[in-house]
Amino acid sequence: MVSPLLLTLLLMQAAPAAAEAPKTPDAKTAEAKPAAKEADKEEPPVVTHHEIVIGGRTLKYTATTGMMPLRDAKGDLQAHIFFMAYTLDGVSDKLKRPLMFSFNGGPGSASVWLHLGAVGPKRVVMLPDGEMPAPPFHLADNEYTWLDQTDLVFIDPVGTGYSRAEKPELNKEFWSLKGDIQSVGEFIRLYLTRYERWTSPLFLVGESYGTTRAAGLSGYLIDRGIAFNGIVLVSSILNFETADFAKGNDLPYVLYLPTYTATAWYHHKLAPDLQADLEKTLREVETWASTKYAEALAKGDQLSAAERADVIDKLSRYTGLEKRFIDYSNLRVAIFPFTKELLRDQRRTVGRIDSRFKGIDESAATASPEYDPSIAAIRPPYTTTFNNYVRSDLGYKTDLEYYILGEGLNGPWTWGGPGYAGYPDTSEDLRQAFSKNPYMKLFVASGHFDLATPFYATEYTLSHMGLDPSLRGNISTGEYEAGHMVYLDTSQLAKLKKDVSAFLAGALK
């Protein structure tokens, strides 16, 4: 059974002109598709026109905002998926213009984070390190947008954003690992069809659980004739065994340790020699974690007293935690005890999504934090600015609540199902996609201060996919001095843009 804490992982073309708008079906076309009932006829998307200046270059673009209907084989409406698309104007041949689909994670998260944090033409103005500024909050032109290289489509899966199932009882069809992949895959098929982009170079970008979805989609869609040129994973989790602190599963304790070290380094809780060079320290910790520490945990109760004492000494040195606390934790410190304990002497907690952020609890004596200070810092600015932007700039008017993060997921999420027994793991879907499409490239971005999807866990997953040696060169990675949302820090946002630009260029060669 997957730990409930994983359910909180965050873890984000319209017709550039009339020529790109979906064509009105003629009588012959209409006969070929199920007829829509009067009650569920589609509302046309809202199309607006904008421009942005990037590096002295003016980009004129079209935004298309609307709902994509999902129907079953009988033509009955099952759900509407909300999307926002940005297409560059003045493109002579749109079929040669790259197209990227973007989403966030959760499950239950809208696409707003990647949309207004890194990828889209607007971004939320935060403090330089990513902390929340004083309200009121506002947007600014995003000089780091990816629109200069690719058209963008932001997708809100059912139960996020404005996307809704037609009837509450239909939610179960979408709220599962498999159902989510199938519904987003159907959206992509419909978008390519309606906007005539089947032969454009295609890309995916997902964050957090969105990386789980992206990997699953790569395998699901390749079997339906849709091959991607490249995939970008931001703060990745493909194999959930790497992050579930369950009895009998010692893997997360090993893979989280380097992030504990990075967090302790950031808050100056390490010895001077370890504080001197973070990269050097992390490589030392990774080596010890995957050898001596993993071996000690594997011994269980057969670990000798001398061996146990040595492990306690090392864990205290690498985490900044007191030896007694590590001893009482049986050498196994999970996320929330760590985020509460590290700065307990200062009566502060650290964030899970971004462990650079500090929180204030009523009591310093409790075992776990009251809240995640990193989520508390980002939710108000992103919620406020999106709700204003979608109505005033994009012209999409509705009284529906835009579900930012989990509000719309009011029922159970099914993790298992055919092909996903045991711990959910879509790395096998990704491996199969590479085998069937050896031209596909992958870039993975990870933050050193991300306690939701730790960077060393991502490295472990990528190196345990069973990928053929001839394909390993298709994968590149980047590490960032930030948390789960690597783009919150302005300097790291610039680095992400540079890295992704190089990746996109390389994937199109």
XYZ file of C-alpha atoms in Angstrom:
509
model
C 0.000 0.000 0.000
C 1.420 3.399 -0.942
C 1.920 5.809 1.936
C -0.684 8.609 2.151
C 2.090 11.189 2.149
C 2.768 10.393 -1.492
C -0.698 11.587 -2.388
C 0.520 15.105 -1.641
C 3.353 15.088 -4.192
C 3.358 18.120 -6.238
C 5.073 16.991 -6.191
C 1.444 22.135 -14.057
C -2.533 26.522 -29.189
C -4.808 27.606 -29.863
C -5.361 28.697 -33.058
C -2.684 31.301 -33.591
C -5.010 32.700 -36.108
C -8.193 31.744 -37.820
C -6.144 29.441 -40.013
C -5.189 27.347 -36.985
C -8.596 27.235 -35.343
C -10.389 23.901 -35.348
C -12.421 23.602 -38.517
C -16.200 23.373 -38.369
C -17.082 19.797 -39.278
C -18.921 19.417 -42.557
C -21.848 17.009 -42.929
C -19.612 14.130 -43.956
C -17.280 14.620 -40.984
C -20.171 14.935 -38.583
C -21.555 11.598 -39.730
C -18.248 9.920 -38.928
C -18.238 10.855 -35.233
C -20.786 10.280 -32.470
C -23.372 13.043 -32.415
C -23.215 15.291 -29.354
C -26.339 15.557 -27.313
C -27.987 18.964 -27.080
C -27.160 19.147 -23.365
C -23.414 18.611 -23.856
C -22.623 20.669 -26.945
C -19.203 22.238 -26.765
C -18.409 25.798 -25.876
C -15.831 27.220 -28.306
C -12.428 28.029 -26.788
C -11.468 31.614 -26.024
C -8.737 32.990 -28.302
C -6.636 36.022 -27.367
C -3.480 37.596 -28.792
C -0.390 38.786 -26.915
C 3.276 39.620 -27.231
C 6.391 39.392 -25.090
C 9.931 40.717 -25.504
C 12.719 38.196 -24.827
C 16.328 39.218 -25.264
C 15.315 42.150 -27.445
C 13.163 39.900 -29.656
C 9.396 40.457 -29.765
C 7.366 37.259 -29.769
C 3.752 37.560 -30.829
C 1.631 34.631 -29.775
C -1.934 33.371 -29.555
C -3.482 31.943 -26.402
C -6.336 29.451 -26.643
C -8.200 28.604 -23.450
C -11.023 26.116 -23.193
C -12.408 22.684 -22.460
C -11.696 19.466 -24.334
C -14.555 16.935 -24.072
C -13.751 13.298 -23.378
C -16.311 10.778 -24.650
C -16.665 7.038 -24.401
C -17.009 4.696 -27.365
C -20.755 5.390 -27.495
C -20.196 9.133 -27.762
C -21.453 9.829 -24.240
C -19.698 12.701 -22.500
C -17.463 11.532 -19.660
C -15.506 14.638 -18.667
C -14.114 17.998 -19.716
C -10.383 18.702 -19.531
C -9.384 22.348 -19.212
C -6.362 23.497 -21.201
C -4.402 26.633 -22.016
C -2.327 26.678 -25.194
C 0.216 29.198 -26.460
C 1.253 29.149 -30.116
C 3.795 31.432 -31.763
C 2.402 33.672 -34.479
C 3.999 34.104 -37.901
C 5.165 30.496 -38.222
C 5.363 29.584 -41.913
C 4.984 25.850 -41.356
C 3.352 24.924 -38.060
C 4.035 21.228 -38.704
C 7.748 21.916 -38.203
C 7.130 23.911 -35.042
C 7.740 21.856 -31.863
C 4.778 21.298 -29.539
C 5.077 20.554 -25.822
C 2.382 19.250 -23.453
C 2.809 20.277 -19.814
C 1.247 19.178 -16.529
C 2.009 19.022 -12.836
C 1.419 16.248 -10.369
C -0.260 15.538 -7.068
C -2.236 13.500 -7.942
C -4.625 16.409 -7.697
C -2.411 19.304 -8.763
C -3.287 21.736 -11.532
C -0.762 22.719 -14.200
C -0.383 26.198 -12.712
C 3.040 25.610 -11.142
C 5.002 24.898 -14.319
C 2.704 27.234 -16.247
C 3.263 30.344 -14.117
C 6.545 29.314 -12.537
C 8.862 28.410 -15.390
C 7.426 27.477 -18.769
C 4.677 29.900 -19.817
C 4.986 33.499 -21.037
C 3.986 34.881 -17.618
C 5.386 34.036 -14.208
C 4.493 34.726 -10.605
C 6.774 37.300 -8.988
C 8.323 35.775 -5.863
C 11.298 36.896 -3.795
C 14.623 35.999 -5.462
C 15.060 32.840 -3.358
C 11.474 31.759 -3.961
C 9.955 32.948 -0.691
C 6.531 34.598 -0.692
C 6.508 38.380 -1.189
C 4.104 40.676 0.624
C 0.612 40.686 -0.906
C -0.924 41.718 -3.219
C 0.756 39.359 -5.662
C 1.289 39.909 -9.370
C 2.585 38.424 -12.616
C 5.388 39.605 -14.863
C 6.529 38.691 -18.362
C 8.604 35.533 -18.116
C 11.918 36.191 -19.808
C 12.706 32.483 -19.286
C 9.638 31.124 -21.090
C 10.091 28.094 -23.334
C 7.753 29.603 -25.939
C 10.704 30.865 -27.974
C 11.498 27.235 -28.877
C 8.205 25.365 -28.676
C 4.455 25.888 -28.614
C 2.955 25.020 -25.227
C -0.199 23.251 -24.064
C -0.974 23.149 -20.342
C -3.286 20.325 -19.274
C -5.339 20.054 -16.090
C -6.324 16.391 -15.574
C -9.810 15.561 -14.298
C -10.236 16.761 -10.722
C -7.724 19.599 -11.105
C -8.115 23.168 -12.343
C -11.518 23.542 -13.982
C -11.522 19.944 -15.256
C -14.475 17.881 -14.087
C -16.042 14.495 -14.689
C -19.533 14.789 -16.149
C -20.971 12.927 -13.152
C -19.405 12.303 -9.710
C -19.641 8.542 -10.163
C -17.369 8.832 -13.221
C -14.450 10.157 -11.179
C -13.253 6.620 -10.518
C -12.597 6.258 -14.243
C -9.988 9.039 -14.054
C -8.650 8.851 -10.489
C -6.223 6.008 -10.931
C -2.719 5.612 -12.271
C -3.972 3.857 -15.388
C -7.145 5.950 -15.884
C -5.164 9.185 -15.534
C -2.656 8.112 -18.194
C -5.422 7.039 -20.555
C -7.454 10.246 -20.170
C -4.479 12.576 -20.618
C -3.361 10.432 -23.538
C -6.799 10.843 -25.106
C -6.574 14.617 -24.603
C -3.249 14.658 -26.449
C -4.714 12.609 -29.316
C -7.671 14.966 -29.582
C -5.496 18.070 -29.483
C -3.214 16.774 -32.222
C -6.290 15.978 -34.303
C -8.298 19.153 -33.796
C -5.365 21.512 -34.207
C -3.710 19.482 -36.980
C -0.366 18.990 -35.219
C 0.168 15.267 -35.738
C 3.485 15.718 -37.540
C 4.936 18.430 -35.291
C 7.990 17.498 -33.188
C 6.434 16.472 -29.860
C 7.600 16.950 -26.280
C 6.296 16.348 -22.766
C 7.170 18.105 -19.517
C 5.896 16.901 -16.169
C 6.667 17.793 -12.582
C 6.430 15.542 -9.503
C 3.597 13.028 -10.063
C 3.494 14.608 -13.509
C 6.767 12.753 -14.162
C 5.012 9.498 -13.249
C 2.314 10.431 -15.752
C 4.823 11.488 -18.441
C 6.734 8.218 -18.237
C 3.472 6.282 -18.391
C 2.286 8.325 -21.351
C 5.496 7.655 -23.262
C 4.768 3.932 -23.172
C 1.007 4.241 -23.605
C 1.114 6.585 -26.607
C 3.972 4.935 -28.490
C 1.663 1.917 -28.845
C -0.942 4.237 -30.348
C 1.375 5.751 -32.917
C 2.440 8.880 -31.007
C 6.206 9.118 -30.533
C 7.911 11.907 -28.629
C 11.119 13.658 -29.587
C 11.847 14.444 -25.963
C 10.597 14.399 -22.378
C 11.535 16.756 -19.548
C 11.028 15.482 -16.003
C 11.179 18.058 -13.203
C 11.528 16.589 -9.689
C 10.967 13.038 -10.765
C 9.298 10.054 -9.140
C 8.737 7.003 -11.330
C 9.261 4.155 -8.853
C 7.335 4.744 -5.634
C 9.298 2.124 -3.742
C 12.055 4.746 -3.531
C 9.848 7.087 -1.473
C 7.564 4.938 0.683
C 8.821 4.748 4.254
C 7.128 1.426 4.995
C 8.324 -1.265 7.369
C 10.384 -3.754 5.425
C 11.334 -1.192 2.786
C 14.686 0.344 3.768
C 15.383 1.811 0.327
C 14.027 5.337 1.058
C 16.282 5.748 4.109
C 19.300 5.202 1.881
C 18.082 7.386 -0.983
C 16.881 10.300 1.151
C 20.103 10.625 3.110
C 21.940 12.892 0.604
C 18.978 15.309 0.662
C 19.032 15.287 4.477
C 22.699 16.221 4.190
C 22.033 19.015 1.691
C 19.314 20.386 3.989
C 21.580 20.286 7.025
C 24.284 21.986 4.947
C 21.910 24.784 3.940
C 20.962 25.409 7.578
C 24.606 25.236 8.751
C 24.167 22.128 10.878
C 27.179 20.188 9.571
C 30.795 20.101 10.701
C 33.074 22.733 9.090
C 34.781 20.242 6.758
C 31.402 19.142 5.366
C 30.146 22.715 5.061
C 33.090 23.707 2.869
C 32.005 22.088 -0.422
C 28.449 20.818 -0.875
C 29.118 18.833 -4.057
C 32.086 17.048 -2.520
C 30.089 16.332 0.630
C 27.148 14.919 -1.316
C 29.333 12.545 -3.295
C 30.874 11.287 -0.029
C 27.454 10.740 1.503
C 26.092 8.994 -1.585
C 28.975 6.518 -1.509
C 28.502 5.743 2.188
C 24.725 5.536 1.906
C 24.782 3.010 -0.948
C 27.435 0.824 0.699
C 27.962 0.873 4.470
C 24.557 2.293 5.401
C 22.606 0.017 3.055
C 24.552 -2.960 4.367
C 23.853 -1.996 7.986
C 20.112 -1.670 7.385
C 20.076 -5.002 5.563
C 21.556 -6.733 8.612
C 18.624 -5.662 10.739
C 18.818 -7.098 14.273
C 22.035 -8.928 13.363
C 23.925 -5.630 13.361
C 26.561 -5.671 16.090
C 26.724 -3.028 18.819
C 29.991 -1.674 17.400
C 28.559 -1.490 13.884
C 25.437 0.215 15.177
C 27.470 2.835 17.027
C 29.491 3.558 13.889
C 26.320 4.036 11.816
C 24.871 6.372 14.458
C 28.069 8.442 14.404
C 28.005 8.708 10.615
C 24.294 9.524 10.416
C 24.681 12.246 13.014
C 27.633 13.673 11.108
C 25.803 13.631 7.777
C 22.403 14.887 9.011
C 23.147 17.261 11.883
C 20.754 15.265 14.087
C 21.554 14.234 17.643
C 22.892 10.708 18.114
C 20.235 9.851 20.675
C 17.457 10.764 18.234
C 19.009 8.543 15.560
C 19.384 5.701 18.044
C 15.757 6.017 19.157
C 14.720 6.067 15.466
C 16.446 2.701 14.983
C 18.829 4.239 12.435
C 15.843 5.100 10.212
C 14.719 8.729 10.038
C 11.640 9.367 7.873
C 10.725 12.697 6.254
C 8.455 14.327 8.787
C 10.506 13.479 11.904
C 13.510 14.940 10.074
C 11.737 18.163 9.086
C 10.637 18.621 12.721
C 13.877 17.618 14.415
C 16.603 19.375 12.423
C 15.886 22.891 13.740
C 14.007 21.940 16.915
C 16.603 23.816 18.971
C 15.578 26.975 17.084
C 11.848 26.177 17.438
C 11.611 25.976 13.659
C 10.711 23.306 11.101
C 11.913 22.869 7.511
C 9.825 22.322 4.396
C 9.252 19.038 2.599
C 8.706 20.522 -0.852
C 11.651 22.877 -0.304
C 13.753 22.252 2.768
C 15.329 25.712 2.618
C 12.054 27.172 3.934
C 11.403 27.467 7.672
C 8.107 27.033 9.495
C 6.833 28.006 12.944
C 4.805 25.502 14.989
C 2.850 26.226 18.132
C 4.775 23.531 19.987
C 8.378 22.484 19.529
C 7.647 19.190 21.306
C 5.493 17.486 18.665
C 6.805 14.673 16.453
C 5.862 16.195 13.082
C 5.399 19.710 11.640
C 1.969 21.369 11.630
C 2.324 22.334 7.967
C 4.789 22.540 5.106
C 6.210 26.091 5.060
C 7.241 25.739 1.422
C 3.671 24.992 0.322
C 2.379 27.780 2.529
C 4.726 30.205 0.746
C 3.650 29.355 -2.797
C -0.057 28.585 -2.626
C -1.399 32.158 -2.111
C 0.685 33.860 -4.854
C -0.058 31.187 -7.459
C -3.746 30.924 -6.573
C -4.310 34.670 -6.598
C -2.445 35.476 -9.781
C -3.847 32.596 -11.799
C -7.462 33.384 -10.968
C -6.963 36.978 -12.064
C -4.884 36.082 -15.151
C -7.245 33.473 -16.600
C -10.177 35.912 -16.527
C -8.545 39.243 -17.301
C -5.749 38.274 -19.731
C -6.979 35.015 -21.228
C -10.643 36.025 -21.184
C -11.942 32.738 -19.794
C -14.970 33.472 -17.579
C -16.356 30.909 -15.151
C -17.522 30.784 -11.552
C -16.036 27.320 -11.071
C -13.328 27.019 -8.440
C -9.917 26.434 -9.960
C -8.571 23.481 -8.000
C -4.917 24.302 -7.408
C -3.675 21.484 -5.223
C -5.825 18.622 -4.018
C -9.139 20.430 -3.431
C -10.856 18.626 -6.299
C -9.613 15.135 -5.488
C -12.270 14.209 -2.942
C -12.220 10.459 -3.454
C -9.748 7.563 -3.408
C -6.913 7.275 -5.899
C -6.270 3.780 -7.258
C -2.578 3.035 -7.627
C -2.649 -0.563 -8.832
C -4.258 -2.251 -11.764
C -3.005 -4.219 -14.769
C 0.679 -3.565 -15.273
C 1.102 -1.709 -11.972
C 1.096 -4.373 -9.262
C 2.992 -3.728 -6.030
C 4.683 -0.334 -5.830
C 3.591 1.958 -8.684
C 6.438 2.210 -11.178
C 6.209 3.755 -14.645
C 9.939 3.521 -15.328
C 9.173 0.310 -17.232
C 6.814 2.249 -19.530
C 9.659 4.692 -20.143
C 12.126 1.881 -20.861
C 9.757 0.352 -23.390
C 9.245 3.742 -25.043
C 13.019 4.136 -25.430
C 13.292 0.657 -26.925
C 10.506 1.341 -29.434
C 11.634 4.906 -30.187
C 15.451 5.129 -29.879
C 15.361 8.746 -31.097
C 13.594 9.957 -27.953
C 15.664 12.032 -25.531
C 15.131 12.583 -21.792
C 16.224 15.420 -19.500
C 15.716 15.133 -15.736
C 15.966 18.145 -13.395
C 16.369 17.618 -9.637
C 16.729 19.957 -6.663
C 19.175 19.341 -3.828
C 16.642 20.547 -1.251
C 13.670 18.488 -2.423
C 12.393 16.103 0.262
C 9.390 15.022 -1.831
C 11.318 13.519 -4.758
C 15.003 13.348 -3.697
C 17.654 13.595 -6.381
C 19.484 10.432 -5.295
C 16.252 8.443 -5.563
C 15.922 9.704 -9.131
C 19.475 8.605 -9.911
C 18.683 5.175 -8.475
C 15.574 4.799 -10.619
C 17.310 5.887 -13.821
C 20.129 3.415 -13.232
C 17.749 0.536 -12.499
C 15.520 0.737 -15.579
C 17.327 -2.051 -17.410
C 17.886 0.291 -20.330
C 19.986 -1.046 -23.168
C 23.529 0.418 -23.128
C 23.011 1.885 -26.597
C 20.209 4.088 -25.229
C 21.765 5.362 -22.014
C 23.269 8.330 -23.808
C 19.734 9.565 -24.540
C 19.375 10.586 -20.884
C 20.834 13.773 -19.399
C 20.352 15.227 -15.924
C 20.734 18.517 -14.104
C 20.982 19.309 -10.381
C 19.840 22.616 -8.913
C 20.380 24.520 -5.687
C 16.664 24.629 -5.008
C 13.811 22.419 -3.854
C 10.996 20.501 -5.546
C 10.071 23.499 -7.688
C 13.584 24.158 -8.925
C 12.436 27.329 -10.687
C 11.328 29.187 -7.537
C 14.854 30.511 -7.068
C 15.480 33.063 -9.824
C 19.089 32.027 -10.399
C 18.038 28.383 -10.756
C 15.169 29.362 -13.067
C 17.770 30.881 -15.394
C 19.870 27.714 -15.187
C 16.828 25.530 -15.942
C 16.008 27.617 -18.996
C 19.576 27.311 -20.273
C 19.650 23.554 -19.709
C 16.252 22.934 -21.308
C 17.109 25.140 -24.289
C 20.181 23.033 -24.965
C 18.145 19.856 -24.501
C 15.408 20.923 -26.916
C 17.943 21.919 -29.529
C 19.759 18.612 -29.167
C 16.556 16.547 -29.315
C 15.677 18.108 -32.680
C 18.986 17.316 -34.381
